mmCIF file of C-alpha atoms (C1' of nucleotides) in Angstrom:
data_model
loop_
_atom_site.group_PDB
_atom_site.id
_atom_site.type_symbol
_atom_site.label_atom_id
_atom_site.label_comp_id
_atom_site.label_asym_id
_atom_site.label_seq_id
_atom_site.Cartn_x
_atom_site.Cartn_y
_atom_site.Cartn_z
ATOM 1 C CA MET J 18 116.327 97.570 73.342
ATOM 2 C CA GLY J 19 119.487 98.931 74.705
ATOM 3 C CA ARG J 20 118.695 98.264 78.304
ATOM 4 C CA LYS J 21 116.668 95.412 79.654
ATOM 5 C CA ASP J 22 113.366 96.587 81.048
ATOM 6 C CA VAL J 23 113.713 96.095 84.769
ATOM 7 C CA LYS J 24 110.997 98.573 85.673
ATOM 8 C CA THR J 25 108.751 95.928 87.156
ATOM 9 C CA THR J 26 108.927 97.907 90.349
ATOM 10 C CA THR J 27 109.393 101.627 90.534
ATOM 11 C CA ARG J 28 112.927 102.483 91.413
ATOM 12 C CA ASP J 29 112.109 105.266 93.821
ATOM 13 C CA VAL J 30 110.170 103.938 96.743
ATOM 14 C CA ARG J 31 109.201 107.338 97.971
ATOM 15 C CA THR J 32 107.335 108.533 94.895
ATOM 16 C CA GLY J 33 105.875 105.353 93.467
ATOM 17 C CA SER J 34 104.840 103.374 96.493
ATOM 18 C CA ILE J 35 101.251 103.440 97.619
ATOM 19 C CA GLY J 36 102.257 102.162 101.014
ATOM 20 C CA TRP J 37 104.965 104.734 101.511
ATOM 21 C CA MET J 38 102.665 107.610 100.667
ATOM 22 C CA LEU J 39 99.887 106.154 102.741
ATOM 23 C CA LYS J 40 102.169 106.009 105.742
ATOM 24 C CA ARG J 41 103.488 109.479 105.176
ATOM 25 C CA LEU J 42 100.006 110.959 104.966
ATOM 26 C CA ALA J 43 98.787 108.961 107.944
ATOM 27 C CA SER J 44 101.693 109.895 110.164
ATOM 28 C CA ARG J 45 101.085 113.607 109.709
ATOM 29 C CA LEU J 46 97.444 112.952 110.433
ATOM 30 C CA ASP J 47 98.238 111.954 113.989
ATOM 31 C CA GLY J 48 99.906 115.252 114.759
ATOM 32 C CA ASP J 49 97.185 117.206 113.055
ATOM 33 C CA MET J 50 94.461 115.339 114.885
ATOM 34 C CA ASN J 51 96.109 115.631 118.256
ATOM 35 C CA ALA J 52 96.581 119.355 117.790
ATOM 36 C CA ARG J 53 92.912 119.818 117.027
ATOM 37 C CA LEU J 54 91.739 117.474 119.764
ATOM 38 C CA ALA J 55 93.875 118.966 122.526
ATOM 39 C CA PRO J 56 91.579 122.001 123.016
ATOM 40 C CA LEU J 57 88.717 119.569 123.549
ATOM 41 C CA GLY J 58 90.722 117.670 126.143
ATOM 42 C CA LEU J 59 90.887 114.527 124.047
ATOM 43 C CA GLU J 60 93.594 112.306 122.690
ATOM 44 C CA LEU J 61 93.473 110.120 119.642
ATOM 45 C CA THR J 62 92.462 106.950 121.455
ATOM 46 C CA SER J 63 89.701 108.605 123.443
ATOM 47 C CA PHE J 64 88.509 110.310 120.305
ATOM 48 C CA ALA J 65 88.245 107.027 118.420
ATOM 49 C CA VAL J 66 86.310 105.454 121.272
ATOM 50 C CA MET J 67 84.058 108.494 121.603
ATOM 51 C CA MET J 68 83.174 108.439 117.917
ATOM 52 C CA THR J 69 82.288 104.774 118.177
ATOM 53 C CA VAL J 70 80.115 105.395 121.195
ATOM 54 C CA LEU J 71 78.349 108.263 119.461
ATOM 55 C CA GLU J 72 77.637 106.239 116.357
ATOM 56 C CA HIS J 73 76.897 102.809 117.811
ATOM 57 C CA SER J 74 75.566 103.396 121.289
ATOM 58 C CA PRO J 75 74.417 101.596 123.312
ATOM 59 C CA LEU J 76 77.169 99.007 123.206
ATOM 60 C CA SER J 77 79.556 97.026 125.386
ATOM 61 C CA GLN J 78 83.277 97.524 125.786
ATOM 62 C CA VAL J 79 84.140 94.418 123.798
ATOM 63 C CA ALA J 80 81.946 95.724 121.019
ATOM 64 C CA ILE J 81 83.954 98.940 120.972
ATOM 65 C CA ALA J 82 87.187 97.000 120.971
ATOM 66 C CA ASP J 83 85.991 94.857 118.082
ATOM 67 C CA LEU J 84 84.792 97.777 116.009
ATOM 68 C CA LEU J 85 88.051 99.626 116.428
ATOM 69 C CA GLY J 86 90.393 96.660 116.405
ATOM 70 C CA MET J 87 91.666 98.018 119.698
ATOM 71 C CA PRO J 88 92.744 95.926 122.710
ATOM 72 C CA ALA J 89 90.288 95.817 125.597
ATOM 73 C CA TYR J 90 92.613 97.481 128.068
ATOM 74 C CA LYS J 91 92.858 100.560 125.876
ATOM 75 C CA VAL J 92 89.111 100.825 125.643
ATOM 76 C CA SER J 93 88.945 100.519 129.407
ATOM 77 C CA ARG J 94 91.399 103.356 129.910
ATOM 78 C CA ALA J 95 89.858 105.571 127.278
ATOM 79 C CA LEU J 96 86.475 105.140 128.921
ATOM 80 C CA ASP J 97 88.026 106.057 132.259
ATOM 81 C CA HIS J 98 89.078 109.370 130.741
ATOM 82 C CA LEU J 99 85.834 109.957 128.910
ATOM 83 C CA GLU J 100 83.788 109.132 131.982
ATOM 84 C CA ARG J 101 85.840 111.480 134.143
ATOM 85 C CA GLN J 102 85.301 114.176 131.547
ATOM 86 C CA GLY J 103 81.597 113.482 131.646
ATOM 87 C CA PHE J 104 81.259 112.491 128.000
ATOM 88 C CA VAL J 105 80.162 108.890 128.443
ATOM 89 C CA ALA J 106 78.497 106.812 131.124
ATOM 90 C CA ARG J 107 78.981 103.186 132.043
ATOM 91 C CA SER J 108 75.738 101.691 133.298
ATOM 92 C CA PRO J 109 74.917 98.128 134.290
ATOM 93 C CA ASP J 110 73.675 95.931 131.487
ATOM 94 C CA PRO J 111 70.264 94.539 132.469
ATOM 95 C CA ALA J 112 70.985 91.460 130.364
ATOM 96 C CA SER J 113 74.293 90.591 131.953
ATOM 97 C CA ARG J 114 75.732 91.670 135.240
ATOM 98 C CA ARG J 115 79.324 91.451 134.033
ATOM 99 C CA ALA J 116 78.821 93.718 131.020
ATOM 100 C CA HIS J 117 78.526 97.483 130.918
ATOM 101 C CA VAL J 118 76.309 99.502 128.667
ATOM 102 C CA ILE J 119 78.264 102.400 127.274
ATOM 103 C CA ALA J 120 76.408 105.478 126.109
ATOM 104 C CA PRO J 121 77.183 109.153 125.612
ATOM 105 C CA THR J 122 75.980 111.619 128.242
ATOM 106 C CA GLY J 123 74.301 114.903 127.362
ATOM 107 C CA ALA J 124 77.720 116.531 127.387
ATOM 108 C CA GLY J 125 78.973 113.782 125.105
ATOM 109 C CA VAL J 126 76.227 114.414 122.593
ATOM 110 C CA ALA J 127 76.879 118.116 122.934
ATOM 111 C CA ILE J 128 80.504 117.890 121.826
ATOM 112 C CA ALA J 129 79.692 115.610 118.907
ATOM 113 C CA PRO J 130 79.537 118.545 116.462
ATOM 114 C CA ASP J 131 82.995 119.636 117.556
ATOM 115 C CA LEU J 132 84.331 116.156 116.942
ATOM 116 C CA TYR J 133 82.785 115.975 113.508
ATOM 117 C CA ALA J 134 84.213 119.403 112.811
ATOM 118 C CA VAL J 135 87.664 118.037 113.599
ATOM 119 C CA VAL J 136 87.115 115.130 111.242
ATOM 120 C CA GLY J 137 85.855 117.481 108.562
ATOM 121 C CA ALA J 138 88.761 119.883 108.939
ATOM 122 C CA VAL J 139 91.330 117.117 108.830
ATOM 123 C CA ASN J 140 89.766 115.529 105.773
ATOM 124 C CA ALA J 141 89.468 118.862 104.021
ATOM 125 C CA ARG J 142 93.110 119.530 104.631
ATOM 126 C CA LEU J 143 94.080 116.090 103.405
ATOM 127 C CA ALA J 144 92.206 116.542 100.158
ATOM 128 C CA GLU J 145 93.114 120.183 99.751
ATOM 129 C CA GLY J 146 94.719 119.839 96.354
ATOM 130 C CA LEU J 147 91.958 117.652 94.918
ATOM 131 C CA SER J 148 88.806 118.605 93.058
ATOM 132 C CA ALA J 149 85.437 117.443 94.343
ATOM 133 C CA GLU J 150 85.363 114.667 91.749
ATOM 134 C CA GLU J 151 88.850 113.528 92.607
ATOM 135 C CA LYS J 152 88.008 113.550 96.270
ATOM 136 C CA ALA J 153 84.935 111.410 95.664
ATOM 137 C CA LEU J 154 87.000 109.063 93.549
ATOM 138 C CA LEU J 155 89.635 108.786 96.222
ATOM 139 C CA ILE J 156 87.005 107.883 98.782
ATOM 140 C CA THR J 157 85.674 105.188 96.477
ATOM 141 C CA LEU J 158 89.094 103.682 95.963
ATOM 142 C CA LEU J 159 90.032 103.783 99.630
ATOM 143 C CA THR J 160 86.703 102.273 100.578
ATOM 144 C CA ARG J 161 87.323 99.352 98.252
ATOM 145 C CA MET J 162 90.790 98.871 99.688
ATOM 146 C CA VAL J 163 89.515 98.870 103.242
ATOM 147 C CA ALA J 164 86.793 96.432 102.293
ATOM 148 C CA ALA J 165 89.315 94.100 100.660
ATOM 149 C CA GLN J 166 91.431 94.256 103.783
ATOM 150 C CA ALA J 167 88.456 93.439 105.975
ATOM 151 C CA ALA J 168 87.511 90.552 103.694
ATOM 152 C CA ARG J 169 90.997 89.098 104.042
ATOM 153 C CA ASP J 170 90.732 89.281 107.810
ATOM 154 C CA GLU J 171 87.737 86.998 107.812
ATOM 155 C CA ALA J 172 89.249 84.444 105.504
ATOM 156 C CA MET Y 22 62.756 120.489 102.315
ATOM 157 C CA GLY Y 23 61.449 118.548 105.247
ATOM 158 C CA ARG Y 24 64.758 118.309 107.023
ATOM 159 C CA LYS Y 25 67.481 120.878 106.989
ATOM 160 C CA ASP Y 26 70.457 119.654 105.019
ATOM 161 C CA VAL Y 27 73.071 119.039 107.662
ATOM 162 C CA LYS Y 28 75.049 116.596 105.589
ATOM 163 C CA THR Y 29 78.049 118.863 105.383
ATOM 164 C CA THR Y 30 79.969 116.053 106.993
ATOM 165 C CA THR Y 31 79.243 112.388 106.538
ATOM 166 C CA ARG Y 32 77.558 110.937 109.572
ATOM 167 C CA ASP Y 33 79.582 107.757 109.692
ATOM 168 C CA VAL Y 34 83.192 108.530 110.293
ATOM 169 C CA ARG Y 35 84.384 105.064 109.461
ATOM 170 C CA THR Y 36 83.070 104.861 105.924
ATOM 171 C CA GLY Y 37 83.277 108.427 104.705
ATOM 172 C CA SER Y 38 86.460 109.734 106.198
ATOM 173 C CA ILE Y 39 89.596 109.794 104.110
ATOM 174 C CA GLY Y 40 91.699 110.137 107.233
ATOM 175 C CA TRP Y 41 90.084 107.235 108.985
ATOM 176 C CA MET Y 42 90.563 104.915 106.048
ATOM 177 C CA LEU Y 43 94.098 106.129 105.508
ATOM 178 C CA LYS Y 44 94.954 105.308 109.091
ATOM 179 C CA ARG Y 45 93.293 101.953 108.931
ATOM 180 C CA LEU Y 46 95.179 100.954 105.821
ATOM 181 C CA ALA Y 47 98.453 102.321 107.129
ATOM 182 C CA SER Y 48 98.198 100.587 110.484
ATOM 183 C CA ARG Y 49 97.851 97.164 108.872
ATOM 184 C CA LEU Y 50 100.781 98.034 106.674
ATOM 185 C CA ASP Y 51 103.114 98.073 109.640
ATOM 186 C CA GLY Y 52 102.257 94.550 110.627
ATOM 187 C CA ASP Y 53 102.451 93.334 107.062
ATOM 188 C CA MET Y 54 105.805 95.003 106.487
ATOM 189 C CA ASN Y 55 107.291 93.740 109.717
ATOM 190 C CA ALA Y 56 106.199 90.202 108.934
ATOM 191 C CA ARG Y 57 107.889 90.334 105.549
ATOM 192 C CA LEU Y 58 111.009 92.069 106.839
ATOM 193 C CA ALA Y 59 111.575 89.735 109.775
ATOM 194 C CA PRO Y 60 113.055 86.939 107.624
ATOM 195 C CA LEU Y 61 115.551 89.473 106.299
ATOM 196 C CA GLY Y 62 116.488 90.470 109.839
ATOM 197 C CA LEU Y 63 115.153 93.993 109.422
ATOM 198 C CA GLU Y 64 112.678 96.177 111.206
ATOM 199 C CA LEU Y 65 110.659 99.013 109.781
ATOM 200 C CA THR Y 66 113.071 101.753 110.808
ATOM 201 C CA SER Y 67 116.144 99.978 109.509
ATOM 202 C CA PHE Y 68 114.295 99.207 106.327
ATOM 203 C CA ALA Y 69 113.419 102.842 105.742
ATOM 204 C CA VAL Y 70 117.006 103.882 106.323
ATOM 205 C CA MET Y 71 118.315 101.108 104.104
ATOM 206 C CA MET Y 72 116.065 102.129 101.228
ATOM 207 C CA THR Y 73 117.249 105.693 101.543
ATOM 208 C CA VAL Y 74 120.862 104.609 101.535
ATOM 209 C CA LEU Y 75 120.299 102.436 98.481
ATOM 210 C CA GLU Y 76 118.620 105.217 96.551
ATOM 211 C CA HIS Y 77 120.623 108.249 97.621
ATOM 212 C CA SER Y 78 124.048 106.983 98.546
ATOM 213 C CA PRO Y 79 126.536 108.377 99.259
ATOM 214 C CA LEU Y 80 125.030 110.604 101.894
ATOM 215 C CA SER Y 81 125.418 111.737 105.496
ATOM 216 C CA GLN Y 82 123.312 110.768 108.488
ATOM 217 C CA VAL Y 83 121.637 114.152 108.675
ATOM 218 C CA ALA Y 84 120.728 113.792 105.031
ATOM 219 C CA ILE Y 85 119.038 110.487 105.817
ATOM 220 C CA ALA Y 86 117.237 112.031 108.747
ATOM 221 C CA ASP Y 87 116.014 114.909 106.573
ATOM 222 C CA LEU Y 88 114.841 112.699 103.751
ATOM 223 C CA LEU Y 89 112.886 110.473 106.085
ATOM 224 C CA GLY Y 90 111.741 113.103 108.552
ATOM 225 C CA MET Y 91 113.292 110.876 111.177
ATOM 226 C CA PRO Y 92 115.187 112.082 114.271
ATOM 227 C CA ALA Y 93 118.964 111.750 114.135
ATOM 228 C CA TYR Y 94 119.183 109.330 117.034
ATOM 229 C CA LYS Y 95 116.982 106.843 115.226
ATOM 230 C CA VAL Y 96 119.130 107.027 112.146
ATOM 231 C CA SER Y 97 122.153 106.435 114.326
ATOM 232 C CA ARG Y 98 120.654 103.336 115.883
ATOM 233 C CA ALA Y 99 119.343 101.975 112.621
ATOM 234 C CA LEU Y 100 122.794 102.351 111.100
ATOM 235 C CA ASP Y 101 124.247 100.505 114.077
ATOM 236 C CA HIS Y 102 122.026 97.571 113.219
ATOM 237 C CA LEU Y 103 122.619 97.773 109.494
ATOM 238 C CA GLU Y 104 126.363 98.044 109.942
ATOM 239 C CA ARG Y 105 126.428 95.063 112.286
ATOM 240 C CA GLN Y 106 124.458 93.121 109.700
ATOM 241 C CA GLY Y 107 126.949 94.156 107.072
ATOM 242 C CA PHE Y 108 124.481 96.018 104.855
ATOM 243 C CA VAL Y 109 125.971 99.507 105.112
ATOM 244 C CA ALA Y 110 129.332 101.047 105.890
ATOM 245 C CA ARG Y 111 130.169 104.276 107.649
ATOM 246 C CA SER Y 112 133.333 105.750 106.249
ATOM 247 C CA PRO Y 113 135.058 109.024 107.029
ATOM 248 C CA ASP Y 114 133.976 111.965 104.925
ATOM 249 C CA PRO Y 115 137.044 113.420 103.200
ATOM 250 C CA ALA Y 116 135.382 116.833 103.235
ATOM 251 C CA SER Y 117 134.607 116.917 106.956
ATOM 252 C CA ARG Y 118 136.069 114.895 109.730
ATOM 253 C CA ARG Y 119 132.902 115.064 111.806
ATOM 254 C CA ALA Y 120 130.637 113.673 109.098
ATOM 255 C CA HIS Y 121 130.261 110.094 107.933
ATOM 256 C CA VAL Y 122 129.693 108.925 104.420
ATOM 257 C CA ILE Y 123 127.038 106.254 104.417
ATOM 258 C CA ALA Y 124 126.946 103.747 101.607
ATOM 259 C CA PRO Y 125 125.649 100.235 101.057
ATOM 260 C CA THR Y 126 128.122 97.365 101.126
ATOM 261 C CA GLY Y 127 128.111 94.579 98.577
ATOM 262 C CA ALA Y 128 125.775 92.640 100.841
ATOM 263 C CA GLY Y 129 123.580 95.717 101.064
ATOM 264 C CA VAL Y 130 123.299 95.992 97.317
ATOM 265 C CA ALA Y 131 122.707 92.257 97.174
ATOM 266 C CA ILE Y 132 119.596 92.363 99.349
ATOM 267 C CA ALA Y 133 118.152 95.347 97.495
ATOM 268 C CA PRO Y 134 116.028 93.125 95.235
ATOM 269 C CA ASP Y 135 114.560 91.452 98.300
ATOM 270 C CA LEU Y 136 113.661 94.820 99.758
ATOM 271 C CA TYR Y 137 112.023 95.967 96.547
ATOM 272 C CA ALA Y 138 110.188 92.680 96.454
ATOM 273 C CA VAL Y 139 108.776 93.443 99.889
ATOM 274 C CA VAL Y 140 107.666 96.872 98.729
ATOM 275 C CA GLY Y 141 106.127 95.376 95.616
ATOM 276 C CA ALA Y 142 104.298 92.662 97.518
ATOM 277 C CA VAL Y 143 102.914 95.071 100.054
ATOM 278 C CA ASN Y 144 101.748 97.501 97.402
ATOM 279 C CA ALA Y 145 100.223 94.735 95.341
ATOM 280 C CA ARG Y 146 98.316 93.537 98.358
ATOM 281 C CA LEU Y 147 97.139 97.044 99.161
ATOM 282 C CA ALA Y 148 95.796 97.582 95.660
ATOM 283 C CA GLU Y 149 94.494 94.065 95.266
ATOM 284 C CA GLY Y 150 90.919 95.025 94.518
ATOM 285 C CA LEU Y 151 91.822 97.781 92.065
ATOM 286 C CA SER Y 152 92.287 97.640 88.318
ATOM 287 C CA ALA Y 153 95.537 98.822 86.780
ATOM 288 C CA GLU Y 154 93.938 102.125 85.811
ATOM 289 C CA GLU Y 155 92.510 102.649 89.250
ATOM 290 C CA LYS Y 156 95.839 101.849 90.799
ATOM 291 C CA ALA Y 157 97.580 104.397 88.604
ATOM 292 C CA LEU Y 158 94.907 106.944 89.436
ATOM 293 C CA LEU Y 159 95.309 106.279 93.131
ATOM 294 C CA ILE Y 160 99.036 106.842 92.882
ATOM 295 C CA THR Y 161 98.420 110.141 91.114
ATOM 296 C CA LEU Y 162 96.024 111.337 93.766
ATOM 297 C CA LEU Y 163 98.219 110.265 96.654
ATOM 298 C CA THR Y 164 101.235 111.874 95.045
ATOM 299 C CA ARG Y 165 99.387 115.174 94.799
ATOM 300 C CA MET Y 166 98.327 114.917 98.427
ATOM 301 C CA VAL Y 167 101.857 114.226 99.579
ATOM 302 C CA ALA Y 168 103.136 117.122 97.484
ATOM 303 C CA ALA Y 169 100.541 119.476 98.980
ATOM 304 C CA GLN Y 170 101.587 118.350 102.426
ATOM 305 C CA ALA Y 171 105.241 118.968 101.659
ATOM 306 C CA ALA Y 172 104.422 122.384 100.247
ATOM 307 C CA ARG Y 173 102.646 123.320 103.466
ATOM 308 C CA ASP Y 174 105.667 122.281 105.480
ATOM 309 C CA GLU Y 175 107.829 124.822 103.716
ATOM 310 C CA ALA Y 176 105.376 127.663 104.115
ATOM 311 C "C1'" DT T 15 84.958 76.788 130.938
ATOM 312 C "C1'" DA T 16 84.286 80.963 128.555
ATOM 313 C "C1'" DT T 17 83.360 85.897 128.772
ATOM 314 C "C1'" DT T 18 83.541 90.857 130.568
ATOM 315 C "C1'" DG T 19 86.146 94.046 132.342
ATOM 316 C "C1'" DT T 20 90.174 95.831 135.190
ATOM 317 C "C1'" DT T 21 94.786 96.304 136.623
ATOM 318 C "C1'" DA T 22 99.694 95.297 137.740
ATOM 319 C "C1'" DT T 23 103.767 94.617 135.702
ATOM 320 C "C1'" DA T 24 107.245 94.340 132.512
ATOM 321 C "C1'" DC T 25 108.758 95.854 128.344
ATOM 322 C "C1'" DT T 26 109.649 98.689 124.389
ATOM 323 C "C1'" DC T 27 109.810 102.964 122.273
ATOM 324 C "C1'" DT T 28 110.473 107.774 122.086
ATOM 325 C "C1'" DA T 29 112.296 112.010 123.064
ATOM 326 C "C1'" DT T 30 115.182 115.229 125.323
ATOM 327 C "C1'" DA T 31 119.163 116.961 126.069
ATOM 328 C "C1'" DA T 32 123.866 116.433 127.396
ATOM 329 C "C1'" DC T 33 128.203 115.206 125.374
ATOM 330 C "C1'" DT T 34 132.383 114.748 122.064
ATOM 331 C "C1'" DA T 35 134.423 116.191 118.121
ATOM 332 C "C1'" DT T 36 134.779 119.253 114.482
ATOM 333 C "C1'" DA T 37 133.857 123.538 111.592
ATOM 334 C "C1'" DT F 10 128.649 129.429 117.742
ATOM 335 C "C1'" DA F 11 126.905 126.001 114.853
ATOM 336 C "C1'" DT F 12 126.963 121.304 112.975
ATOM 337 C "C1'" DA F 13 127.593 115.922 112.929
ATOM 338 C "C1'" DG F 14 126.976 112.240 115.474
ATOM 339 C "C1'" DT F 15 126.374 109.428 119.807
ATOM 340 C "C1'" DT F 16 124.418 108.096 124.046
ATOM 341 C "C1'" DA F 17 122.245 108.208 128.770
ATOM 342 C "C1'" DT F 18 118.234 108.565 130.787
ATOM 343 C "C1'" DA F 19 113.617 109.660 131.797
ATOM 344 C "C1'" DG F 20 109.054 109.334 130.360
ATOM 345 C "C1'" DA F 21 105.258 107.509 127.600
ATOM 346 C "C1'" DG F 22 103.103 104.094 125.531
ATOM 347 C "C1'" DT F 23 102.234 98.934 124.765
ATOM 348 C "C1'" DA F 24 101.440 94.418 125.715
ATOM 349 C "C1'" DT F 25 100.930 90.358 128.589
ATOM 350 C "C1'" DA F 26 98.777 87.955 131.577
ATOM 351 C "C1'" DA F 27 96.778 87.493 136.046
ATOM 352 C "C1'" DC F 28 92.654 88.683 138.374
ATOM 353 C "C1'" DA F 29 87.581 89.113 140.025
ATOM 354 C "C1'" DA F 30 83.037 88.662 138.714
ATOM 355 C "C1'" DT F 31 79.656 86.525 136.077
ATOM 356 C "C1'" DA F 32 77.660 83.354 132.552
#
DNA sequence: TATTGTTATACTCTATAACTATA
DNA sequence: TATAGTTATAGAGTATAACAATA
């Protein structure tokens, strides 16, 4: 052993680090997403809220904030936009006069396919160099990582 | 076939989408990194610059900016911090009087292990639920994705 | 007293581009 | 004319907490 084995950690952060690569991939995502959402008149925050409304409606604003891990004031603003654009509606909650029931309008449901198309396009581009099996594997691994993260949050 | 197969895209963005999970994991990363860097007196931007200096020194500020995909003014500010903290030194470039040669100081080299420890801890936490083989596989897949992204940038 | 939602305000961050010095 | 680096400044985004209404 000429040299002591100090390779406990990779010596080049950029190539070996999961976190570094994750961040790099995610940061490009933002630009890509925004570019594709702009024609639809949406920004990233509104998009995230809209997806949540489409998939979990009817729900309250705190519920949206919880699901997305997003502060309440952002949800409020995003809904302002989305309501002005006619994609969602805030209606009074029969169960509580301080809460709103958020639901997509007809127009909101109508653009859903476009939104899913954006998601599909972005994901396809992300996994461009991977085979179908590799892509499935990646999803499995990422899912486990997200789940572990969520589990830690509760503890 | 009772129902037409419309499952081209997964119907739940949160669980099926590579991009969504990537962003979720990456966003937590920032908080985690900042928490671990705070005791060292560093922020995320300074950290990124410092790592680049440690691994590629000697180099110019534009070189740092290129390697990180970071605007020049950020590099400038980060180096201001790092220089004040005594971790890097700007010295005149013998080859060009307008360029600076950036290199770590003794103190900069001395904290390198701490910085790699942060990277290691964060990565370990990220991959907590994965076996060693899965972790290696994940790194392979992510590396390919990053490479594909870089290739697209050149085209 | 706690919750739902909104908003004002202050703060931080980012980006642009103007600037000096040099090539 | 182009490059290296710095900085002022404007604009965008973020967070805090104060607020009204309701439970």
